[in-house]
Structure formats: structure tokens, C-alpha cells
PDB file of C-alpha atoms and ligand atoms in Angstrom:
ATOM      1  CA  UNK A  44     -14.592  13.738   1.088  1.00  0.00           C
ATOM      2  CA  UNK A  45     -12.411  11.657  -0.964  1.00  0.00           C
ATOM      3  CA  UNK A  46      -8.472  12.866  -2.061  1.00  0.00           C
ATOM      4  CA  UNK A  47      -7.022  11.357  -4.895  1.00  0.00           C
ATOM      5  CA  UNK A  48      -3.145  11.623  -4.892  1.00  0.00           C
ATOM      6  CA  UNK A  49      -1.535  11.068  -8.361  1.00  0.00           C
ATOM      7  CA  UNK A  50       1.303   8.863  -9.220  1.00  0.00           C
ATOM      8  CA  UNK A  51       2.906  11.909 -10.784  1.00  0.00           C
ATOM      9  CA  UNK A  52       3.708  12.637  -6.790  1.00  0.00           C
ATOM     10  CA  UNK A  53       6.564  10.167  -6.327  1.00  0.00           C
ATOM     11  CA  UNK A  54       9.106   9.393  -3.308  1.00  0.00           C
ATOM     12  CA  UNK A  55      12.273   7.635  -2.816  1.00  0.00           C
ATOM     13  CA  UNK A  56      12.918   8.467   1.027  1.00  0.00           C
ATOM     14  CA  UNK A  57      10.910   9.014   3.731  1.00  0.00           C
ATOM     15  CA  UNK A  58      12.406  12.208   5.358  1.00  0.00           C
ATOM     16  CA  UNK A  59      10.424  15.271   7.590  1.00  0.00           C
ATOM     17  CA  UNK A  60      12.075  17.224   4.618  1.00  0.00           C
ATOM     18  CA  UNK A  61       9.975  15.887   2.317  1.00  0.00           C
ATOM     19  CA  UNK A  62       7.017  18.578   1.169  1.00  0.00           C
ATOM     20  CA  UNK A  63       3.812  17.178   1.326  1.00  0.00           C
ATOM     21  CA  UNK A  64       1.549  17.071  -1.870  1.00  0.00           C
ATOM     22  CA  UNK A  65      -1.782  17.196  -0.304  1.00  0.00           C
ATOM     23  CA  UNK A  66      -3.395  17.427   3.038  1.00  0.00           C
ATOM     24  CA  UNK A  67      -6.270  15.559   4.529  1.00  0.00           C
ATOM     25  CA  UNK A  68      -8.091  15.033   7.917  1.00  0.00           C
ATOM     26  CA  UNK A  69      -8.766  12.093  10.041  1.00  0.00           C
ATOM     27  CA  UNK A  70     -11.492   9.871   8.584  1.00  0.00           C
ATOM     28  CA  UNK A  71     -10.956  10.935   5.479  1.00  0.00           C
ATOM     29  CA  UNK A  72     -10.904   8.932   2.548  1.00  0.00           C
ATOM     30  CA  UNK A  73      -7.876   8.931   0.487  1.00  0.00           C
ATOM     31  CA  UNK A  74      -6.858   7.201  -2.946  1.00  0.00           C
ATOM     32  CA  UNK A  75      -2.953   6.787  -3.748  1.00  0.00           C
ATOM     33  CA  UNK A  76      -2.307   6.024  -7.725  1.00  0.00           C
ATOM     34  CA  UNK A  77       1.118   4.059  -7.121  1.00  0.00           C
ATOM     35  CA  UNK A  78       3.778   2.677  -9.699  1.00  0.00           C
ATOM     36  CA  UNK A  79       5.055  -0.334  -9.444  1.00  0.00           C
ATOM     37  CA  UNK A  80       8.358  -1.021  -7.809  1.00  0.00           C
ATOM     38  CA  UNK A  81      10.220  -1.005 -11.024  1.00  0.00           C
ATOM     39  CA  UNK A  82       9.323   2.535 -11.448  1.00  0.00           C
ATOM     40  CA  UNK A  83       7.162   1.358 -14.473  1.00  0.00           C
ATOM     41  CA  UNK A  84      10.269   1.155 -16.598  1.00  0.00           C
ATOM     42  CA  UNK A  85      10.203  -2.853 -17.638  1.00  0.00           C
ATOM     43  CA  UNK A  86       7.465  -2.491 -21.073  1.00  0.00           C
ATOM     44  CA  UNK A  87       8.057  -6.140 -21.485  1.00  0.00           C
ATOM     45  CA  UNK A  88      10.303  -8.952 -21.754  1.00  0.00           C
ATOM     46  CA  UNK A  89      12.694  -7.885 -23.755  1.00  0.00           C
ATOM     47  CA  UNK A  90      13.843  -4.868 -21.691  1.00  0.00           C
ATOM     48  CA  UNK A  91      17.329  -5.152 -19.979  1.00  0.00           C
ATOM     49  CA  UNK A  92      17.580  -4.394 -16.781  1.00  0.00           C
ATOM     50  CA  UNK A  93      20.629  -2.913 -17.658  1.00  0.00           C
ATOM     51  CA  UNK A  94      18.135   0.192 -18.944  1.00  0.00           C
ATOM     52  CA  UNK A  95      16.674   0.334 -16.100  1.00  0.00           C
ATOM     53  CA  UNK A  96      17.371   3.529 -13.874  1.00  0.00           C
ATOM     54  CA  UNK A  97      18.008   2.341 -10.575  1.00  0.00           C
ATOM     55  CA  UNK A  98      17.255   5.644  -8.690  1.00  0.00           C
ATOM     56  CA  UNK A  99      13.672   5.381  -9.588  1.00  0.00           C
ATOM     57  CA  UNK A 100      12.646   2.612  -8.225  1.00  0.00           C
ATOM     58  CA  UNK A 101      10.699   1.644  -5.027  1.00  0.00           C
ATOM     59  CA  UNK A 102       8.613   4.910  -5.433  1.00  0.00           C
ATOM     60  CA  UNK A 103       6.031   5.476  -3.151  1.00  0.00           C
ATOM     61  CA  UNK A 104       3.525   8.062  -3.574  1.00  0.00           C
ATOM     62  CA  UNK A 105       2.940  11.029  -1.357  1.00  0.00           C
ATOM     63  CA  UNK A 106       3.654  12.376   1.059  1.00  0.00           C
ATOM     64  CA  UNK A 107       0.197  13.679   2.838  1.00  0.00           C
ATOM     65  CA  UNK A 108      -0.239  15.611   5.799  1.00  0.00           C
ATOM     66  CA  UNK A 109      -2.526  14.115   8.227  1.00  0.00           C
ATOM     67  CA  UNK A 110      -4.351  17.169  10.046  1.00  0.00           C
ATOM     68  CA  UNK A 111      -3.708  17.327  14.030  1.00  0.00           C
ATOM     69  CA  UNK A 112      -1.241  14.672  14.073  1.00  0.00           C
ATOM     70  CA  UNK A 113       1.404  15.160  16.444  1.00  0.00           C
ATOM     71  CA  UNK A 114       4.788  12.977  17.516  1.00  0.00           C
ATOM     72  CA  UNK A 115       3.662  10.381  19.769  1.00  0.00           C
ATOM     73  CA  UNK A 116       0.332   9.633  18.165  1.00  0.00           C
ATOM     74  CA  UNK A 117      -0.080   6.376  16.036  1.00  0.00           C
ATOM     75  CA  UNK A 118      -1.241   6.589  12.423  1.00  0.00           C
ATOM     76  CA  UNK A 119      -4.152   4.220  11.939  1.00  0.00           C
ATOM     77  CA  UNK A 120      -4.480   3.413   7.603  1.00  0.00           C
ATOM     78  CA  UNK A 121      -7.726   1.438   6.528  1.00  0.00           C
ATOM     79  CA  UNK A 122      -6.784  -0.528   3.707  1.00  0.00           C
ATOM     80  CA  UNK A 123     -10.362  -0.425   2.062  1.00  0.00           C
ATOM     81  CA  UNK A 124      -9.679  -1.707  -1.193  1.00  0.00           C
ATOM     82  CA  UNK A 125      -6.333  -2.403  -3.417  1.00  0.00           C
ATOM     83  CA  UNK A 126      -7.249  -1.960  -7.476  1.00  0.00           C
ATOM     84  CA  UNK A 127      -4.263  -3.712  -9.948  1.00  0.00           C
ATOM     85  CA  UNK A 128      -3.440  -3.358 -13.229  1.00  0.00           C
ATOM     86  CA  UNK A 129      -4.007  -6.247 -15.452  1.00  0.00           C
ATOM     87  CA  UNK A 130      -0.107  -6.714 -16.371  1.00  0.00           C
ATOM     88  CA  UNK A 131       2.451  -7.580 -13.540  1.00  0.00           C
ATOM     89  CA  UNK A 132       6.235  -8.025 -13.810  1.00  0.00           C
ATOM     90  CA  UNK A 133       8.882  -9.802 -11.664  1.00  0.00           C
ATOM     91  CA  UNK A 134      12.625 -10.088 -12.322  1.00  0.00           C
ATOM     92  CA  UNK A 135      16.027 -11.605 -11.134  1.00  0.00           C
ATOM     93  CA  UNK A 136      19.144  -9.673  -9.950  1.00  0.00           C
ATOM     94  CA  UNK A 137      22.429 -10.910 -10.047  1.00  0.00           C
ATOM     95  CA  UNK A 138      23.598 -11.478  -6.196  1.00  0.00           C
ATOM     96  CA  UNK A 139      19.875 -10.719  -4.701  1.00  0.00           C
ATOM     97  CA  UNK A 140      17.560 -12.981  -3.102  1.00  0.00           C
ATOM     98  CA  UNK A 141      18.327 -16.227  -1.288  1.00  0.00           C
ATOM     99  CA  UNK A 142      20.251 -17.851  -3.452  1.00  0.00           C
ATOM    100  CA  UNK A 143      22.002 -14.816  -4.399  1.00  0.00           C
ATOM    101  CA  UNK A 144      25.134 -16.577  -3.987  1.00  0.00           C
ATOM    102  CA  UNK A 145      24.478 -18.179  -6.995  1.00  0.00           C
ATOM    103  CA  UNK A 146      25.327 -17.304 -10.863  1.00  0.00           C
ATOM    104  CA  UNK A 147      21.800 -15.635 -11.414  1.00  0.00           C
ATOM    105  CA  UNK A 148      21.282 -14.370 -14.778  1.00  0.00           C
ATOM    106  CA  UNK A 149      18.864 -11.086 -14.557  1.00  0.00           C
ATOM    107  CA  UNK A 150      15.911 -11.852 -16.298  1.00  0.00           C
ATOM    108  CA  UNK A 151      12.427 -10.000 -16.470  1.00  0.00           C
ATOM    109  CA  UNK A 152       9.037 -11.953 -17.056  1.00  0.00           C
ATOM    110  CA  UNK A 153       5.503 -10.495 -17.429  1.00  0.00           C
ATOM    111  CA  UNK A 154       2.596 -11.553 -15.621  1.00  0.00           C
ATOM    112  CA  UNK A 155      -0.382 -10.889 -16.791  1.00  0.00           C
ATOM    113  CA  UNK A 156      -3.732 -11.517 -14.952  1.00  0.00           C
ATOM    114  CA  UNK A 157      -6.705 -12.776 -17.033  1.00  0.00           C
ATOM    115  CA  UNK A 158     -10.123 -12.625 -15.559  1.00  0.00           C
ATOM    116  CA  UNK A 159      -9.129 -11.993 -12.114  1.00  0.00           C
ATOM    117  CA  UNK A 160      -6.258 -14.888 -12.531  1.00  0.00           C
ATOM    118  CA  UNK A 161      -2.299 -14.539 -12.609  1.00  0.00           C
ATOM    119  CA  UNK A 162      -0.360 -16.159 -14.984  1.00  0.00           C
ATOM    120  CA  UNK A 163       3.014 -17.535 -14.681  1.00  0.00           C
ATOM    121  CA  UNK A 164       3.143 -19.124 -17.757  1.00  0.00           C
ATOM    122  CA  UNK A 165      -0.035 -21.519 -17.399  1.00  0.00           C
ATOM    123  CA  UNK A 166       0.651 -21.633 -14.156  1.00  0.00           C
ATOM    124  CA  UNK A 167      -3.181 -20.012 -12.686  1.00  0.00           C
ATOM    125  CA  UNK A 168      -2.546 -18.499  -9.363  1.00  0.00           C
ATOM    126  CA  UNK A 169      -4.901 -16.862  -7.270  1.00  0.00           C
ATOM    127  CA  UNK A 170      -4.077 -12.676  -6.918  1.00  0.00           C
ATOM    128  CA  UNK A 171      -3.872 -11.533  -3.238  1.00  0.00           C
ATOM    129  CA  UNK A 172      -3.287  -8.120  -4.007  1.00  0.00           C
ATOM    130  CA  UNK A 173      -0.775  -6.661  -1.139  1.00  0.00           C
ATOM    131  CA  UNK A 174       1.040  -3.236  -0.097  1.00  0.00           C
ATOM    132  CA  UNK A 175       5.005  -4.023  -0.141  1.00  0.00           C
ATOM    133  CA  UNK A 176       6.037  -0.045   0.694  1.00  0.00           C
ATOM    134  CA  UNK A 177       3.953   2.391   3.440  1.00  0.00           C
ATOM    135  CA  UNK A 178       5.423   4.129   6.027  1.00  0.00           C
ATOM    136  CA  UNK A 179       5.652   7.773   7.574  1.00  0.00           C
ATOM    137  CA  UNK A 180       8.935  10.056   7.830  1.00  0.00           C
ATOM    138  CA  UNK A 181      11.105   9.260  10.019  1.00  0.00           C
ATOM    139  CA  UNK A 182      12.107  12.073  12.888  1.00  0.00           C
ATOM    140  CA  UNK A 183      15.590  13.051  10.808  1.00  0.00           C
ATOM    141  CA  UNK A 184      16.931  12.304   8.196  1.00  0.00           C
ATOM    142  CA  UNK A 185      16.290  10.194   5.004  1.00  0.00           C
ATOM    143  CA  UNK A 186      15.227   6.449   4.896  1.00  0.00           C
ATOM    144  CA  UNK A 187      15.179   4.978   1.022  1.00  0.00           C
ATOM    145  CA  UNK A 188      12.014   3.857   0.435  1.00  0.00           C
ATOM    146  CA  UNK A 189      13.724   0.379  -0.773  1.00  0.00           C
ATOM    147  CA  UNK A 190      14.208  -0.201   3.634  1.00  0.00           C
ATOM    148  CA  UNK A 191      12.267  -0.434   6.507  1.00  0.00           C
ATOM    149  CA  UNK A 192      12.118   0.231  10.388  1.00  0.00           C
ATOM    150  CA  UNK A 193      10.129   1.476  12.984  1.00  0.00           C
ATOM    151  CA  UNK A 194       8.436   3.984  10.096  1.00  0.00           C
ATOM    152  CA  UNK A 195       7.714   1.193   8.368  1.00  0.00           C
ATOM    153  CA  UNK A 196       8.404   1.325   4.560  1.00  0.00           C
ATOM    154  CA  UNK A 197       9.477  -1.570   2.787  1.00  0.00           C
ATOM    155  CA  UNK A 198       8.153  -4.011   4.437  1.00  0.00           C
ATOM    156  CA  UNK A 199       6.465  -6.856   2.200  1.00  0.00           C
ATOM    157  CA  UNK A 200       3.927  -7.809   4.546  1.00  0.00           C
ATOM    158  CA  UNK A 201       1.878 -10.398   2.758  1.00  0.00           C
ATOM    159  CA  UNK A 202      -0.980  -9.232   5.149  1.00  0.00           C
ATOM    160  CA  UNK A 203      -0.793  -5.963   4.213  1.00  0.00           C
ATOM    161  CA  UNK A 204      -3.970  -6.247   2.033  1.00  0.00           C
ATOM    162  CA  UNK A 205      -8.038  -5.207   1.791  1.00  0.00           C
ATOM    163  CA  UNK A 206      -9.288  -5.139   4.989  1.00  0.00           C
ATOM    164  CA  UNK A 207      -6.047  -4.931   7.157  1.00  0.00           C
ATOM    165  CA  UNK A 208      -5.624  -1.875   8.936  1.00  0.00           C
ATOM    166  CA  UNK A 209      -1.501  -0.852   9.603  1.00  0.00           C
ATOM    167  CA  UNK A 210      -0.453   1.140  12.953  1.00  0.00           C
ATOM    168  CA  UNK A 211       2.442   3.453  12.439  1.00  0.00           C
ATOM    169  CA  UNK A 212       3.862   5.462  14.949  1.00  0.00           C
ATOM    170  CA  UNK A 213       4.470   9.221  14.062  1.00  0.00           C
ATOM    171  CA  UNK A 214       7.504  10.814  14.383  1.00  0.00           C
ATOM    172  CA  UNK A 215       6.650  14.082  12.952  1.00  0.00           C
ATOM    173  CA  UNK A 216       3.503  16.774  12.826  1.00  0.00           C
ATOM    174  CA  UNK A 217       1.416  15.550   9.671  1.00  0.00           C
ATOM    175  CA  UNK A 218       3.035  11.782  10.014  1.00  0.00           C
ATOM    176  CA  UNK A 219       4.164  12.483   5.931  1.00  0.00           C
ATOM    177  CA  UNK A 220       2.397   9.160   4.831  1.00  0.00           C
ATOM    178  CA  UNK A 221       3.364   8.123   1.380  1.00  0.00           C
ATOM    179  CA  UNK A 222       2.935   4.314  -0.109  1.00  0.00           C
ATOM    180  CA  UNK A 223       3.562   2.280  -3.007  1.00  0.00           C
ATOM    181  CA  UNK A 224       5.221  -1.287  -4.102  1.00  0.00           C
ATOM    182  CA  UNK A 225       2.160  -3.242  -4.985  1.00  0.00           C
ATOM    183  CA  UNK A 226       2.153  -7.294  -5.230  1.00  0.00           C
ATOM    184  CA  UNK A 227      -0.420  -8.400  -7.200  1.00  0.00           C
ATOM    185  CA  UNK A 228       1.021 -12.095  -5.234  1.00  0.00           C
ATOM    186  CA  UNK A 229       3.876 -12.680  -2.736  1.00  0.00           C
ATOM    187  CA  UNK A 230       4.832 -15.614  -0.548  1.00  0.00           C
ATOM    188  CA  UNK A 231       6.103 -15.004   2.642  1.00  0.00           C
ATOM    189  CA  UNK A 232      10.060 -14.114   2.268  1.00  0.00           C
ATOM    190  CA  UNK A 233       9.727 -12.668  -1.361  1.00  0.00           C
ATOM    191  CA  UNK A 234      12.333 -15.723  -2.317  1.00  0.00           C
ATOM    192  CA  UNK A 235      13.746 -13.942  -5.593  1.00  0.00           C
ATOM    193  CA  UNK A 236      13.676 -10.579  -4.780  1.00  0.00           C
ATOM    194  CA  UNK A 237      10.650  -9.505  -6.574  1.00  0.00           C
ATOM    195  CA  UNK A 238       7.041 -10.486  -6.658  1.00  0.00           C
ATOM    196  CA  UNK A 239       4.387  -9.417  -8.797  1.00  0.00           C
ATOM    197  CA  UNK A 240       5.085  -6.122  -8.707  1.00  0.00           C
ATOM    198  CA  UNK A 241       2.357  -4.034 -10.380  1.00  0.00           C
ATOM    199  CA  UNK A 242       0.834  -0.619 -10.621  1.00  0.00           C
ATOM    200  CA  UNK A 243      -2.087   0.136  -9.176  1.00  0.00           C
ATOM    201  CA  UNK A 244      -4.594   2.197  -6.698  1.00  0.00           C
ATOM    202  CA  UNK A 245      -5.204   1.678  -3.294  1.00  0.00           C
ATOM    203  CA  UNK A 246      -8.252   3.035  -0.897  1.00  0.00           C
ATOM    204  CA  UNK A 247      -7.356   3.973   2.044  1.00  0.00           C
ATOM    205  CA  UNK A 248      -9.172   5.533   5.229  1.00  0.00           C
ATOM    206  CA  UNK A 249      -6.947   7.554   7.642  1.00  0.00           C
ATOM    207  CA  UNK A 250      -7.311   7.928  11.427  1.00  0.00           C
ATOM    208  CA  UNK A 251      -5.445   8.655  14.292  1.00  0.00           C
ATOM    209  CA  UNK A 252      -4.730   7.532  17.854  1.00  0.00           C
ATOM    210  CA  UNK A 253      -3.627  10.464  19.952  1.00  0.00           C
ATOM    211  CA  UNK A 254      -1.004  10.269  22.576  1.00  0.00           C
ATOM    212  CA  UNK A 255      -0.155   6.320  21.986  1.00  0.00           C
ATOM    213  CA  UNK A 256       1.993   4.923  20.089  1.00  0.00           C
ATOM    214  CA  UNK A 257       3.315   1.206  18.232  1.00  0.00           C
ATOM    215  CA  UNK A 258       6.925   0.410  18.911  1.00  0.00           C
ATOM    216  CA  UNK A 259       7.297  -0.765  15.664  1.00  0.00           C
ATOM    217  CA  UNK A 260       4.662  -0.675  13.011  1.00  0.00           C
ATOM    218  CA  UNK A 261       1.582  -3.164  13.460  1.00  0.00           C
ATOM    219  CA  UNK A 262      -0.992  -5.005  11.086  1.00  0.00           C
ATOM    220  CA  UNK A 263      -4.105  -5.940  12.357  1.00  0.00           C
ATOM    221  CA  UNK A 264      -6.445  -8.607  10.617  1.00  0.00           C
ATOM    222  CA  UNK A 265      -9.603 -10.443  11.079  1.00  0.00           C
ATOM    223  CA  UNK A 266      -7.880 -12.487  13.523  1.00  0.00           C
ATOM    224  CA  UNK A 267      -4.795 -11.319  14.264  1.00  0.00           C
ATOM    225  CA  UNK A 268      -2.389  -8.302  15.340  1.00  0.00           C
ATOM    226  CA  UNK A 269       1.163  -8.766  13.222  1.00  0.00           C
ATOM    227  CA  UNK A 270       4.143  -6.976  14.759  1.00  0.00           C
ATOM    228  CA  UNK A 271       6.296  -6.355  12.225  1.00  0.00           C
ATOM    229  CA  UNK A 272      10.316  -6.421  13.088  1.00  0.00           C
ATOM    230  CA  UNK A 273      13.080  -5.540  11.060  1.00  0.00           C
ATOM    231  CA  UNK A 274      16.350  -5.930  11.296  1.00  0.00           C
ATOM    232  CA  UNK A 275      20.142  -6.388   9.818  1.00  0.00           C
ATOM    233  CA  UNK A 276      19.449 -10.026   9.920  1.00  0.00           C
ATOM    234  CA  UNK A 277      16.534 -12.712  10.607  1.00  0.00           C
ATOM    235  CA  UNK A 278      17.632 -13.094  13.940  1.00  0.00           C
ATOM    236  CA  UNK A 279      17.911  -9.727  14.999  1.00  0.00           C
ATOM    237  CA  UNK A 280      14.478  -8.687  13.187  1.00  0.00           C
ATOM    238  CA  UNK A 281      13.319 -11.616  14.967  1.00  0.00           C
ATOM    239  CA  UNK A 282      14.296 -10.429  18.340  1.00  0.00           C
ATOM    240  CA  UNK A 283      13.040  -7.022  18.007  1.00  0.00           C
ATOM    241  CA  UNK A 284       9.262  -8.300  16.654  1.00  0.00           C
ATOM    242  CA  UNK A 285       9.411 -10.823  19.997  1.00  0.00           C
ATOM    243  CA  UNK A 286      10.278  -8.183  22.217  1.00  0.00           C
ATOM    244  CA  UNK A 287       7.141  -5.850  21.570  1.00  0.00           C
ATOM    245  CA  UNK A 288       4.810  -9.288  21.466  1.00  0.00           C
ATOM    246  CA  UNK A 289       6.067 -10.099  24.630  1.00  0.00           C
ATOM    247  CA  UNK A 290       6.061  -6.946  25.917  1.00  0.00           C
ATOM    248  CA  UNK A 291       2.594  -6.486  24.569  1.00  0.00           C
ATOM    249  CA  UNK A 292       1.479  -9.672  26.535  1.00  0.00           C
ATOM    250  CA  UNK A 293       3.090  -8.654  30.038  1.00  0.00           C
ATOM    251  CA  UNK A 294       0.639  -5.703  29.711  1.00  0.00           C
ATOM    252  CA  UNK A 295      -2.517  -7.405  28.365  1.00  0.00           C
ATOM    253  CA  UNK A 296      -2.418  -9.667  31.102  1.00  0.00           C
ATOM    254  CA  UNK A 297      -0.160  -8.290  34.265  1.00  0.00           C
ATOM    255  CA  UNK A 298       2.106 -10.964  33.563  1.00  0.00           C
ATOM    256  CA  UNK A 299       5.566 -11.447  34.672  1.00  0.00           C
ATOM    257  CA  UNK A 300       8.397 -11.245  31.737  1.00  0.00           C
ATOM    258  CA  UNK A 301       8.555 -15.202  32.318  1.00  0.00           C
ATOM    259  CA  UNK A 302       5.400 -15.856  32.553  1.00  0.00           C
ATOM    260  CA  UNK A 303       4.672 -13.762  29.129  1.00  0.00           C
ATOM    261  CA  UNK A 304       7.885 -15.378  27.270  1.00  0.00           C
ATOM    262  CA  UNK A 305       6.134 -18.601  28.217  1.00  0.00           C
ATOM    263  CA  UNK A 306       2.429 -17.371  26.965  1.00  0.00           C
ATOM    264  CA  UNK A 307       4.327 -16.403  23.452  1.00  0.00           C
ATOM    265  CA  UNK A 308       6.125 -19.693  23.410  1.00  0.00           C
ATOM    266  CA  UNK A 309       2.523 -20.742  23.367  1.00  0.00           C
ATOM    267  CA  UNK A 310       0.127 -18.681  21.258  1.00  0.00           C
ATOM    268  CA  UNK A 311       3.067 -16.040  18.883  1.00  0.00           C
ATOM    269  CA  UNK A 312       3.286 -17.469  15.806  1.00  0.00           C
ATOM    270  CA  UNK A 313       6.807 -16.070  14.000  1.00  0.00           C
ATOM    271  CA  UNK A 314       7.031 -15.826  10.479  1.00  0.00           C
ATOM    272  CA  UNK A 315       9.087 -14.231   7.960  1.00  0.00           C
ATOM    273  CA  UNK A 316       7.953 -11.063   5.283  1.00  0.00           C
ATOM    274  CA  UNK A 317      11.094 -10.924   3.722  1.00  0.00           C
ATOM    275  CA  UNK A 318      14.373 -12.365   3.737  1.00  0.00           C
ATOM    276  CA  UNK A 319      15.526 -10.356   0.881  1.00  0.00           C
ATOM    277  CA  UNK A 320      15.714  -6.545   1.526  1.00  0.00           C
ATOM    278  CA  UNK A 321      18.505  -4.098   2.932  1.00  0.00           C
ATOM    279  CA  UNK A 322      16.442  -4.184   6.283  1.00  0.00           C
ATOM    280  CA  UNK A 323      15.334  -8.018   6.441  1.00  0.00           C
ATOM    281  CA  UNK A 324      11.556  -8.388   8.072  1.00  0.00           C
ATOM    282  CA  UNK A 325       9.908 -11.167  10.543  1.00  0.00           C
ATOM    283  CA  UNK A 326       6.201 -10.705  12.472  1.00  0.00           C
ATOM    284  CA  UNK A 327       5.086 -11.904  15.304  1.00  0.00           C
ATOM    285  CA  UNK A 328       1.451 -12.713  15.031  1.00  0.00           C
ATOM    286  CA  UNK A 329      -0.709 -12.788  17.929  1.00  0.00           C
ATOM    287  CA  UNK A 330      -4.117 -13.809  17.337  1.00  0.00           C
ATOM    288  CA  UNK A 331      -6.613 -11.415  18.382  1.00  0.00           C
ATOM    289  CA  UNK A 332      -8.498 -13.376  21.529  1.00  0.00           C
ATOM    290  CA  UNK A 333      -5.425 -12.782  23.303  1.00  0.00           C
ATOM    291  CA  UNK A 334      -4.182  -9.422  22.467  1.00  0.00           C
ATOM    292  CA  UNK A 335      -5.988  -6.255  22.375  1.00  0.00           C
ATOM    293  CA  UNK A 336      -4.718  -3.485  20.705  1.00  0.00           C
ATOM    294  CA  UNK A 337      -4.795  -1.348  23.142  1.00  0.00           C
ATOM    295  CA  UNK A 338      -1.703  -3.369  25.046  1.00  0.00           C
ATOM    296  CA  UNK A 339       0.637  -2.901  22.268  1.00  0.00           C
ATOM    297  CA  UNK A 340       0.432   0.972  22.515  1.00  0.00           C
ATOM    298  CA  UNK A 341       2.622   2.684  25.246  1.00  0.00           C
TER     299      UNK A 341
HETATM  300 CA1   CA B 823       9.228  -4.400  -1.762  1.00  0.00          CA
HETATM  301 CA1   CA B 824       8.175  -5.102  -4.733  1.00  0.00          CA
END
């Protein structure tokens, strides 16, 4: 059966306080309607961001409760398909980004896409249509959706996209799964601040692995498994994302901590999601002929 959750059912934390709007079983099929990260609120160019309402954006949409999920299971989400609105906006922020050092005027430009092309001016890109918010509540307390960590959340995976499947662990019964933040296009470390951030839909198939869990969330591709780190800093999300490849490797292979460091000095490539948000975001990507899944669940 296939659930349809609205974009009328909006977050801005994840939290176990959080009620959940609908409730589906494993292997079920389930469609999010999502806003983009602007809470819809830019119309077009002209629109200050002064206007804009700061508390509504980053929504994600949810939460569902995920039938016979317990603490210590791992959320599996199917990203079947990701459906975008023809129109997608990106701004600047005064102090954010990069170069927020710098004198940055804010400034809000549309994007639209034109027979399956986005424009930047007449600059044609090529869409790859990507999640930049999903995650699960956390075990207490209240994580703004605009964050991320081990629940995942806001964490501009580039990779996050059709035909990726994301590994979260769950902290509480139901997992409380809500997502949002489409890209219609990102580079790796969202330079600006923004992307193309869009409204949209997104297809999703739910399972669940009982009794196992991620240390922090994971993306796995056609050929590879992403860890995804977060942290204060690039160094420190860094660390953490190198710690659960490593890890991972020691147990794939029986390997000594040396003897794995060396392996992921080798074959872990490290690149950076996002250098921009409150929680900053670097993956370790191990291709998949030398990890199994299976070694990066304890
Ligand atoms: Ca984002
Ligand atoms: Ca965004």
C-alpha cells in the first residue's frame, strides 16, 4: 500500500515529543510532499529576505511511525524516486557560507528548470535531484531540523538521491522519520549556503534491520557505502566519519586497528557534504568490494 504524507505536516526539530502524522509498516511504500528549505516563502526575486520568517524554514515533513521498530534497530529508507518542481531558488546570507567573512549582500535568484534543465542564467546545468534534510528523533530532546548528528538531519549529502538507500539508527519506538530540504543541484560543500532548494515529492520504501545498528547514519550507492560524520568543525566531523570506516574495516576483515588505518589510507575516499551548516558534514566513502554492510552495524 502506498501513504502519501502532505506538506501541510511540517517539522522544525526532530524530538521523541514530536506526534506522528501517520503510521506505516516495513516495506511499505511511502510518499513525503516536502517544501523547500525556504519554507516556500521566496515568490521571486524581488522578495527580501528580510520578509522572510526565519522559524519556518528547514521544514521537514512528518513524522511517521515505522511499525515494530524498536531502539537499537537501523532504519533502512529506499530512495525510489525524487519528483521537483519546475522553479528552484537559492540565496545569500550575510556572514554564511565560506566566505562569510566577507561583505555579502543577501540576494535571492530563481532557478528555473526547462525541459529537464536548470538554469542559472544561461548557464544549462544538469539536475541531480538530492535529499538535504532526513533523519529520525533523537532519544531526548529537540534537534532543529537546520543540524545534523548521529539522527541524521541536515545533512546535504549530494548522494542522497534515486536509488541510494540511507541507514539511520533508531533511537526511539516508531524511529519518527520525517524529511525535507530538496536540491534540485548541489556541489559537494554547499559553498554559499544554499543550493537549489526546491519543493518537491520524494518515494520512498521503508524497512528495517532489527537488533543492529549504524554509528552514525550511512548512504549506500551502486558502488559505495558513505559514512556520514558531523561535527563542530571539518576536522572533528572528519575524525568521527574515519573512526566508524575504520572501525568498519577492522571487522570486515579481522584486521588489526593498524593494519585497518593503513587499508583506509588506501581505499576511504574523504570528502566533504557541507562546510556550511551549524553541524559541519564530511563522508567517508568506502567502495562496496571492500565493505559489506553488514560490518558497519554493531
Ligand atoms: Ca540543507
Ligand atoms: Ca537546502
Amino acid at each position: 500500500m502506498v501513504k502519501v504524507v502532505p506538506r501541510t505536516y511540517l517539522i522544525y526539530s526532530f524530538s521523541p515529543d514530536n506526534k506522528p502524522v501517520e503510521k506505516v509498516y516495513p516495506g511499505e511504500i511511502v510518499i513525503f510532499e516536502t517544501v523547500d528549505a525556504l519554507g516556500g516563502q521566496v515568490r521571486d526575486e524581488s522578495t527580501p529576505l528580510t520578509s522572510i520568517d526565519w522559524s519556518r524554514v528547514n521544514p521537514a515533513t512528518g513524522p511517521i511511525y515505522i511499525e515494530g521498530v524498536e531502539p537499537g534497530d537501523t532504519l533502512v529508507i529506499d530512495i525510489l524516486d525524487i519528483e521537483v518542481e519546475d522553479r528552484a531558488v537559492i540565496v545569500t546570507i550575510p556572514g554564511a557560507g565560506v566566505l562569510g567573512y566577507r561583505d555579502i549582500k543577501p540576494k535571492v535568484k530563481i532557478l528555473p528548470i526547462v525541459k529537464g534543465m536548470l538554469y542559472f542564467d544561461n548557464i544549462k546545468l544538469l539536475p541531480k535531484p538530492m535529499i538535504g534534510v532526513i533523519g529520525v528523533a533523537p532519544p531526548s530532546g529537540s534537534i532543529p531540523t537546520g543540524t545534523s548528528g548521529p539522527h541524521g538531519g541536515n545533512m546535504d549529502v549530494v548522494e542522497i538521491t534515486r536509488g541510494s538507500r540511507v541507514y539511520l539508527p533508531v533511537f526511539v519506538k516508531g524511529a519518527l522519520l520525517a524529511l525535507g530540504d530538496l536540491h534540485v543541484l548541489q556541489a559537494d560543500g554547499e559553498i554559499c549556503v544554499a543550493a537549489a532548494e526546491v519543493s518537491g515529492k520524494v518515494v520512498t520504501k521503508i524497512d528495517v534491520v532489527k537488533g543492529r545498528k549504524p554509528l552514525l547514519p550511512l548512504v549506500e550507492t551502486q558502488t559505495y557505502i558513505h559514512v556520514i560524520g558531523y561535527g563542530e568543525d571539518l576536522d572533528e566531523a572528519t575524525r568521527r566519519a574515519t573512526e566508524v570506516a575504520v572501525q568498519g574495516l577492522m571487522k570486515e576483515y579481522l584486521l588489526s586497528f593498524e593494519e585497518a588505518y593503513m587499508l583506509a589510507s588506501l581505499v576511504v575516499d574523504l570528502r566533504i557534504n557541507q562546510a556550511v551548516d551549524p553541524a559541519k558534514g564530511v563522508r567517508a566513502s568506502i567502495p562496496k568490494n571492500i565493505i559489506s554492510i553488514e560490518s558497519l552495524l554493531t
